[in-house]
């Protein structure tokens, strides 16, 4: 006979929720005793039994039994083995439906705290890189073509802002995860005088759910975490892409420390940026988990449906992958060395200052569109001759426009950057403001949760 029962088993992955499940059960038992729903001695017995169960799990001595399907049944069975039939009173006024909803919310709140701490660590690393290379210029890009010089610190602070928004998204998700579903029963509520506010207080929830049918079937908080994780991984992936490009010989902007590169089994010279590549690669599976959960939810009638058991593996993998990636970046970024001579040199080369020269002609009364045309012809001329703009004589310049004077030689990458002195621009004093604001945001982050 074929045994089909393992199709429904979830114990091999939902056992990760044992701490949340036991904390929820202890609060529930305490509430049942306080309310006189079960005798208070029984509540005490159950609570100490649950604590023993937790110790057994932590000591690796718990007899997990797949034939009991899930975490909840495993714990309840073991509790009853330990304390006797009184253990059977624990599930009074509760269903596995509000129980698992509770476990997932407790777990989500915890991982949001961890995720946010990881994000703050990455932000600190970016700020550190910006501060230790405060003055370094670099070429800024559009279309991955050299565009205008910027400060390297400005580039790092751009990522700081992305992760700042990510932290905001996780904080927002926390608020909606922070709602107690316990007391909803299977779907309709429970016929006992439970005290849900007491439960909320015991478990540190900000509020209680207002509709039992919604509470047992809502997984929005998981979707929101996974959506925020997807955006965050997208940011990490973009940074990874830059690190991959920057660490190539062609760019040679940064050098990764040995811990974050690997050699090739065949090419002895290689220092491959595998960590950044894997972060970029893992982003795809985070997106996949989000799409899987959205698809899982879209056809479900109210209320609980067993499909919901499928919410877990993708969610856990999302959490593990994101936390691991944040850890890697906290190690990799501070050890990444900027090749200052290289980025400084390139910041002023290859017609990077053409826009500034057009702006300079505007200062001499030439309409911008005309100045743009003059500079385009000048760049083409230089390119044909294999020269840099800076190598032209004043007569060369004047051949294109008689408004050029000695002032054209004052146009440097540093002058270009300094000129962009509007709020949000790359001028050194604006970047100094950005650094100050970033430091302040990190200080405020000390009371994230
Ligand atoms: N293992 C289940 C899940 O993760 C727990 C709830 C089961 N409820 C039920 N009525 N079968 O969703």
Tab-separated table of N, CA and C in Angstrom, residues 76-200:
chain	number	residue	atom	x	y	z
A	76	UNK	N	1.592	19.549	21.208
A	76	UNK	CA	0.468	19.195	22.077
A	76	UNK	C	0.554	17.731	22.528
A	77	UNK	N	0.940	16.848	21.607
A	77	UNK	CA	1.072	15.435	21.966
A	77	UNK	C	2.129	15.235	23.046
A	78	UNK	N	3.273	15.893	22.849
A	78	UNK	CA	4.374	15.738	23.811
A	78	UNK	C	3.993	16.334	25.175
A	79	UNK	N	3.293	17.464	25.116
A	79	UNK	CA	2.827	18.089	26.357
A	79	UNK	C	1.953	17.106	27.138
A	80	UNK	N	1.057	16.457	26.449
A	80	UNK	CA	0.140	15.522	27.112
A	80	UNK	C	0.885	14.303	27.642
A	81	UNK	N	1.918	13.883	26.902
A	81	UNK	CA	2.753	12.791	27.417
A	81	UNK	C	3.415	13.203	28.725
A	82	UNK	N	3.850	14.469	28.767
A	82	UNK	CA	4.587	14.932	29.947
A	82	UNK	C	3.678	15.232	31.130
A	83	UNK	N	2.527	15.858	30.896
A	83	UNK	CA	1.699	16.309	32.031
A	83	UNK	C	0.394	15.530	32.186
A	84	UNK	N	0.140	14.631	31.270
A	84	UNK	CA	-1.092	13.850	31.380
A	84	UNK	C	-2.251	14.529	30.667
A	85	UNK	N	-3.453	13.967	30.859
A	85	UNK	CA	-4.631	14.422	30.109
A	85	UNK	C	-4.938	15.915	30.255
A	86	UNK	N	-4.427	16.515	31.320
A	86	UNK	CA	-4.672	17.940	31.511
A	86	UNK	C	-4.128	18.765	30.332
A	87	UNK	N	-3.107	18.222	29.677
A	87	UNK	CA	-2.539	18.876	28.490
A	87	UNK	C	-3.585	19.090	27.409
A	88	UNK	N	-4.592	18.219	27.436
A	88	UNK	CA	-5.661	18.322	26.448
A	88	UNK	C	-6.540	19.553	26.639
A	89	UNK	N	-6.361	20.279	27.756
A	89	UNK	CA	-7.154	21.493	27.980
A	89	UNK	C	-6.573	22.719	27.269
A	90	UNK	N	-5.316	22.582	26.831
A	90	UNK	CA	-4.653	23.756	26.233
A	90	UNK	C	-5.397	24.293	25.006
A	91	UNK	N	-5.949	23.381	24.223
A	91	UNK	CA	-6.531	23.816	22.955
A	91	UNK	C	-7.971	24.340	23.098
A	92	UNK	N	-8.395	24.567	24.359
A	92	UNK	CA	-9.730	25.136	24.599
A	92	UNK	C	-9.798	26.546	24.011
A	93	UNK	N	-10.809	26.816	23.235
A	93	UNK	CA	-10.990	28.183	22.730
A	93	UNK	C	-9.918	28.585	21.741
A	94	UNK	N	-9.376	27.629	21.015
A	94	UNK	CA	-8.335	27.939	20.059
A	94	UNK	C	-8.413	26.951	18.913
A	95	UNK	N	-7.931	27.335	17.771
A	95	UNK	CA	-7.876	26.450	16.612
A	95	UNK	C	-6.453	26.526	16.069
A	96	UNK	N	-6.050	25.527	15.301
A	96	UNK	CA	-4.737	25.659	14.668
A	96	UNK	C	-4.727	26.832	13.681
A	97	UNK	N	-5.925	27.239	13.281
A	97	UNK	CA	-5.991	28.341	12.304
A	97	UNK	C	-5.576	29.684	12.910
A	98	UNK	N	-6.089	29.981	14.112
A	98	UNK	CA	-5.614	31.241	14.719
A	98	UNK	C	-4.230	31.044	15.342
A	99	UNK	N	-3.916	29.788	15.660
A	99	UNK	CA	-2.598	29.500	16.234
A	99	UNK	C	-1.466	29.742	15.226
A	100	UNK	N	-1.637	29.227	14.014
A	100	UNK	CA	-0.563	29.408	13.021
A	100	UNK	C	-0.486	30.867	12.577
A	101	UNK	N	-1.643	31.531	12.515
A	101	UNK	CA	-1.623	32.955	12.158
A	101	UNK	C	-0.826	33.737	13.214
A	102	UNK	N	-1.018	33.347	14.477
A	102	UNK	CA	-0.269	33.985	15.559
A	102	UNK	C	1.229	33.705	15.419
A	103	UNK	N	1.579	32.433	15.208
A	103	UNK	CA	2.997	32.070	15.107
A	103	UNK	C	3.693	32.872	14.002
A	104	UNK	N	3.021	32.954	12.868
A	104	UNK	CA	3.642	33.645	11.734
A	104	UNK	C	3.797	35.147	12.016
A	105	UNK	N	2.839	35.710	12.732
A	105	UNK	CA	2.960	37.141	13.067
A	105	UNK	C	4.079	37.386	14.081
A	106	UNK	N	4.175	36.489	15.070
A	106	UNK	CA	5.267	36.634	16.041
A	106	UNK	C	6.616	36.509	15.344
A	107	UNK	N	6.696	35.541	14.441
A	107	UNK	CA	7.950	35.301	13.726
A	107	UNK	C	8.287	36.504	12.830
A	108	UNK	N	7.280	37.006	12.133
A	108	UNK	CA	7.513	38.126	11.215
A	108	UNK	C	8.006	39.362	11.977
A	109	UNK	N	7.385	39.624	13.130
A	109	UNK	CA	7.852	40.775	13.911
A	109	UNK	C	9.328	40.624	14.265
A	110	UNK	N	9.706	39.417	14.686
A	110	UNK	CA	11.107	39.194	15.057
A	110	UNK	C	12.046	39.393	13.875
A	111	UNK	N	11.677	38.813	12.735
A	111	UNK	CA	12.615	38.919	11.614
A	111	UNK	C	12.653	40.337	11.049
A	112	UNK	N	11.591	41.101	11.244
A	112	UNK	CA	11.662	42.502	10.798
A	112	UNK	C	12.699	43.247	11.650
A	113	UNK	N	12.731	42.938	12.941
A	113	UNK	CA	13.757	43.574	13.785
A	113	UNK	C	15.154	43.200	13.298
A	114	UNK	N	15.342	41.924	13.004
A	114	UNK	CA	16.666	41.466	12.536
A	114	UNK	C	17.021	42.061	11.183
A	115	UNK	N	16.033	42.083	10.300
A	115	UNK	CA	16.271	42.619	8.962
A	115	UNK	C	16.663	44.091	9.048
A	116	UNK	N	15.952	44.818	9.905
A	116	UNK	CA	16.230	46.243	10.026
A	116	UNK	C	17.624	46.467	10.603
A	117	UNK	N	18.012	45.630	11.569
A	117	UNK	CA	19.366	45.757	12.123
A	117	UNK	C	20.401	45.507	11.022
A	118	UNK	N	20.137	44.526	10.160
A	118	UNK	CA	21.042	44.247	9.039
A	118	UNK	C	21.121	45.421	8.076
A	119	UNK	N	19.962	46.002	7.779
A	119	UNK	CA	19.924	47.170	6.888
A	119	UNK	C	20.730	48.321	7.472
A	120	UNK	N	20.559	48.547	8.760
A	120	UNK	CA	21.298	49.641	9.402
A	120	UNK	C	22.797	49.383	9.321
A	121	UNK	N	23.180	48.118	9.451
A	121	UNK	CA	24.600	47.766	9.338
A	121	UNK	C	25.135	48.077	7.954
A	122	UNK	N	24.355	47.775	6.935
A	122	UNK	CA	24.782	48.067	5.564
A	122	UNK	C	24.868	49.583	5.370
A	123	UNK	N	23.888	50.296	5.916
A	123	UNK	CA	23.933	51.764	5.803
A	123	UNK	C	25.175	52.332	6.490
A	124	UNK	N	25.506	51.771	7.660
A	124	UNK	CA	26.704	52.232	8.371
A	124	UNK	C	27.950	51.979	7.530
A	125	UNK	N	27.983	50.827	6.863
A	125	UNK	CA	29.139	50.501	6.023
A	125	UNK	C	29.241	51.477	4.844
A	126	UNK	N	28.116	51.819	4.256
A	126	UNK	CA	28.126	52.769	3.134
A	126	UNK	C	28.591	54.147	3.599
A	127	UNK	N	28.086	54.548	4.757
A	127	UNK	CA	28.480	55.841	5.316
A	127	UNK	C	29.979	55.833	5.609
A	128	UNK	N	30.479	54.721	6.139
A	128	UNK	CA	31.902	54.594	6.432
A	128	UNK	C	32.743	54.738	5.162
A	129	UNK	N	32.321	54.078	4.094
A	129	UNK	CA	33.038	54.186	2.824
A	129	UNK	C	33.022	55.626	2.322
A	130	UNK	N	31.861	56.260	2.440
A	130	UNK	CA	31.733	57.649	1.978
A	130	UNK	C	32.647	58.558	2.792
A	131	UNK	N	32.657	58.335	4.105
A	131	UNK	CA	33.448	59.226	4.959
A	131	UNK	C	34.944	59.018	4.794
A	132	UNK	N	35.357	57.781	4.568
A	132	UNK	CA	36.799	57.581	4.446
A	132	UNK	C	37.296	57.930	3.038
A	133	UNK	N	36.384	58.232	2.128
A	133	UNK	CA	36.802	58.683	0.790
A	133	UNK	C	36.067	59.971	0.437
A	134	UNK	N	35.964	60.836	1.427
A	134	UNK	CA	35.158	62.058	1.326
A	134	UNK	C	35.416	62.877	0.083
A	135	UNK	N	36.706	62.976	-0.296
A	135	UNK	CA	37.045	63.931	-1.367
A	135	UNK	C	37.177	63.275	-2.712
A	136	UNK	N	37.106	61.963	-2.755
A	136	UNK	CA	37.388	61.268	-4.023
A	136	UNK	C	36.338	61.608	-5.075
A	137	UNK	N	36.840	61.972	-6.252
A	137	UNK	CA	35.972	62.214	-7.405
A	137	UNK	C	35.849	60.925	-8.178
A	138	UNK	N	34.812	60.779	-8.942
A	138	UNK	CA	34.712	59.611	-9.825
A	138	UNK	C	33.832	59.976	-11.008
A	139	UNK	N	33.923	59.222	-12.097
A	139	UNK	CA	32.991	59.488	-13.193
A	139	UNK	C	31.589	59.018	-12.800
A	140	UNK	N	30.609	59.869	-13.017
A	140	UNK	CA	29.218	59.442	-12.859
A	140	UNK	C	28.720	58.971	-14.222
A	141	UNK	N	27.793	58.040	-14.228
A	141	UNK	CA	27.354	57.417	-15.478
A	141	UNK	C	25.863	57.596	-15.726
A	142	UNK	N	25.504	57.702	-16.988
A	142	UNK	CA	24.135	57.399	-17.425
A	142	UNK	C	24.328	56.464	-18.612
A	143	UNK	N	23.420	55.539	-18.793
A	143	UNK	CA	23.542	54.532	-19.863
A	143	UNK	C	24.850	53.753	-19.759
A	144	UNK	N	25.456	53.735	-18.591
A	144	UNK	CA	26.792	53.175	-18.371
A	144	UNK	C	27.842	53.828	-19.288
A	145	UNK	N	27.548	55.063	-19.697
A	145	UNK	CA	28.510	55.870	-20.444
A	145	UNK	C	28.937	56.985	-19.502
A	146	UNK	N	30.211	57.337	-19.562
A	146	UNK	CA	30.686	58.411	-18.690
A	146	UNK	C	29.877	59.665	-18.952
A	147	UNK	N	29.433	60.299	-17.868
A	147	UNK	CA	28.500	61.416	-18.028
A	147	UNK	C	29.036	62.707	-17.411
A	148	UNK	N	29.102	62.761	-16.084
A	148	UNK	CA	29.610	63.945	-15.388
A	148	UNK	C	30.336	63.487	-14.137
A	149	UNK	N	31.330	64.260	-13.713
A	149	UNK	CA	32.020	63.863	-12.483
A	149	UNK	C	31.098	63.997	-11.263
A	150	UNK	N	31.289	63.117	-10.318
A	150	UNK	CA	30.557	63.186	-9.041
A	150	UNK	C	31.532	62.844	-7.923
A	151	UNK	N	31.117	63.069	-6.692
A	151	UNK	CA	31.910	62.585	-5.567
A	151	UNK	C	31.536	61.126	-5.319
A	152	UNK	N	32.543	60.310	-5.035
A	152	UNK	CA	32.293	58.912	-4.690
A	152	UNK	C	31.338	58.828	-3.494
A	153	UNK	N	31.490	59.754	-2.552
A	153	UNK	CA	30.621	59.755	-1.370
A	153	UNK	C	29.159	59.964	-1.772
A	154	UNK	N	28.945	60.761	-2.793
A	154	UNK	CA	27.585	61.023	-3.287
A	154	UNK	C	26.969	59.723	-3.811
A	155	UNK	N	27.798	58.973	-4.519
A	155	UNK	CA	27.359	57.674	-5.056
A	155	UNK	C	26.996	56.717	-3.909
A	156	UNK	N	27.824	56.664	-2.894
A	156	UNK	CA	27.541	55.782	-1.748
A	156	UNK	C	26.270	56.219	-1.016
A	157	UNK	N	26.087	57.523	-0.902
A	157	UNK	CA	24.904	58.025	-0.197
A	157	UNK	C	23.621	57.757	-0.986
A	158	UNK	N	23.745	57.598	-2.287
A	158	UNK	CA	22.562	57.234	-3.082
A	158	UNK	C	22.044	55.874	-2.601
A	159	UNK	N	22.966	54.933	-2.387
A	159	UNK	CA	22.551	53.611	-1.866
A	159	UNK	C	22.034	53.720	-0.432
A	160	UNK	N	22.667	54.599	0.329
A	160	UNK	CA	22.190	54.808	1.713
A	160	UNK	C	20.706	55.166	1.694
A	161	UNK	N	20.325	56.051	0.772
A	161	UNK	CA	18.920	56.480	0.689
A	161	UNK	C	18.004	55.321	0.294
A	162	UNK	N	18.478	54.461	-0.604
A	162	UNK	CA	17.648	53.310	-1.004
A	162	UNK	C	17.358	52.434	0.201
A	163	UNK	N	18.398	52.176	1.004
A	163	UNK	CA	18.214	51.299	2.168
A	163	UNK	C	17.402	52.008	3.258
A	164	UNK	N	17.448	53.322	3.269
A	164	UNK	CA	16.611	54.076	4.198
A	164	UNK	C	15.129	53.836	3.861
A	165	UNK	N	14.806	53.861	2.581
A	165	UNK	CA	13.421	53.591	2.183
A	165	UNK	C	13.037	52.153	2.511
A	166	UNK	N	13.993	51.237	2.333
A	166	UNK	CA	13.709	49.832	2.671
A	166	UNK	C	13.351	49.711	4.153
A	167	UNK	N	14.133	50.380	4.994
A	167	UNK	CA	13.856	50.317	6.439
A	167	UNK	C	12.447	50.841	6.703
A	168	UNK	N	12.055	51.869	5.989
A	168	UNK	CA	10.704	52.417	6.134
A	168	UNK	C	9.643	51.408	5.730
A	169	UNK	N	9.906	50.678	4.654
A	169	UNK	CA	8.933	49.660	4.209
A	169	UNK	C	8.794	48.544	5.252
A	170	UNK	N	9.905	48.108	5.825
A	170	UNK	CA	9.818	47.047	6.841
A	170	UNK	C	9.114	47.562	8.101
A	171	UNK	N	9.353	48.816	8.450
A	171	UNK	CA	8.685	49.382	9.631
A	171	UNK	C	7.175	49.432	9.404
A	172	UNK	N	6.802	49.739	8.198
A	172	UNK	CA	5.387	49.810	7.838
A	172	UNK	C	4.749	48.415	7.915
A	173	UNK	N	5.481	47.442	7.411
A	173	UNK	CA	5.027	46.046	7.461
A	173	UNK	C	4.878	45.604	8.918
A	174	UNK	N	5.809	46.052	9.760
A	174	UNK	CA	5.756	45.678	11.184
A	174	UNK	C	4.428	46.109	11.801
A	175	UNK	N	4.005	47.317	11.475
A	175	UNK	CA	2.756	47.826	12.068
A	175	UNK	C	1.570	46.923	11.747
A	176	UNK	N	1.538	46.390	10.545
A	176	UNK	CA	0.407	45.523	10.190
A	176	UNK	C	0.586	44.079	10.654
A	177	UNK	N	1.840	43.680	10.906
A	177	UNK	CA	2.055	42.340	11.465
A	177	UNK	C	1.735	42.337	12.963
A	178	UNK	N	1.781	43.515	13.550
A	178	UNK	CA	1.694	43.651	15.009
A	178	UNK	C	0.239	43.640	15.508
A	179	UNK	N	-0.538	42.691	15.023
A	179	UNK	CA	-1.965	42.595	15.376
A	179	UNK	C	-2.234	41.158	15.828
A	180	UNK	N	-2.838	40.988	16.983
A	180	UNK	CA	-3.070	39.643	17.531
A	180	UNK	C	-4.265	38.954	16.876
A	181	UNK	N	-4.046	37.784	16.251
A	181	UNK	CA	-5.178	37.056	15.666
A	181	UNK	C	-5.802	36.047	16.629
A	182	UNK	N	-5.059	35.685	17.701
A	182	UNK	CA	-5.532	34.635	18.604
A	182	UNK	C	-6.860	35.047	19.235
A	183	UNK	N	-7.766	34.068	19.305
A	183	UNK	CA	-9.109	34.382	19.797
A	183	UNK	C	-10.109	34.363	18.652
A	184	UNK	N	-9.596	34.184	17.434
A	184	UNK	CA	-10.487	34.112	16.271
A	184	UNK	C	-11.063	32.708	16.107
A	185	UNK	N	-10.422	31.732	16.811
A	185	UNK	CA	-10.877	30.354	16.674
A	185	UNK	C	-10.624	29.852	15.262
A	186	UNK	N	-11.455	28.915	14.827
A	186	UNK	CA	-11.263	28.359	13.482
A	186	UNK	C	-11.585	29.408	12.434
A	187	UNK	N	-12.627	30.181	12.660
A	187	UNK	CA	-13.004	31.262	11.743
A	187	UNK	C	-14.024	32.236	12.322
A	188	UNK	N	-14.813	31.777	13.330
A	188	UNK	CA	-16.000	32.543	13.715
A	188	UNK	C	-15.900	33.185	15.092
A	189	UNK	N	-14.731	32.997	15.740
A	189	UNK	CA	-14.623	33.428	17.128
A	189	UNK	C	-14.777	32.221	18.028
A	190	UNK	N	-14.771	32.423	19.347
A	190	UNK	CA	-14.847	31.287	20.274
A	190	UNK	C	-15.945	31.502	21.315
A	191	UNK	N	-16.580	30.407	21.777
A	191	UNK	CA	-17.690	30.522	22.728
A	191	UNK	C	-17.232	30.518	24.189
A	192	UNK	N	-16.064	31.122	24.446
A	192	UNK	CA	-15.547	31.194	25.818
A	192	UNK	C	-15.251	32.656	26.130
A	193	UNK	N	-15.303	33.009	27.396
A	193	UNK	CA	-15.029	34.413	27.761
A	193	UNK	C	-13.523	34.690	27.761
A	194	UNK	N	-12.904	34.617	26.597
A	194	UNK	CA	-11.454	34.846	26.523
A	194	UNK	C	-11.173	36.333	26.684
A	195	UNK	N	-9.919	36.626	27.020
A	195	UNK	CA	-9.510	38.030	27.141
A	195	UNK	C	-8.408	38.292	26.117
A	196	UNK	N	-8.824	38.768	24.977
A	196	UNK	CA	-7.872	38.963	23.880
A	196	UNK	C	-6.927	40.129	24.167
A	197	UNK	N	-7.405	41.118	24.905
A	197	UNK	CA	-6.521	42.255	25.200
A	197	UNK	C	-5.383	41.820	26.126
A	198	UNK	N	-5.723	40.935	27.054
A	198	UNK	CA	-4.679	40.390	27.931
A	198	UNK	C	-3.642	39.624	27.098
A	199	UNK	N	-4.137	38.808	26.170
A	199	UNK	CA	-3.229	38.058	25.296
A	199	UNK	C	-2.313	39.006	24.518
A	200	UNK	N	-2.915	40.056	23.993
A	200	UNK	CA	-2.132	41.024	23.208
A	200	UNK	C	-1.036	41.634	24.067
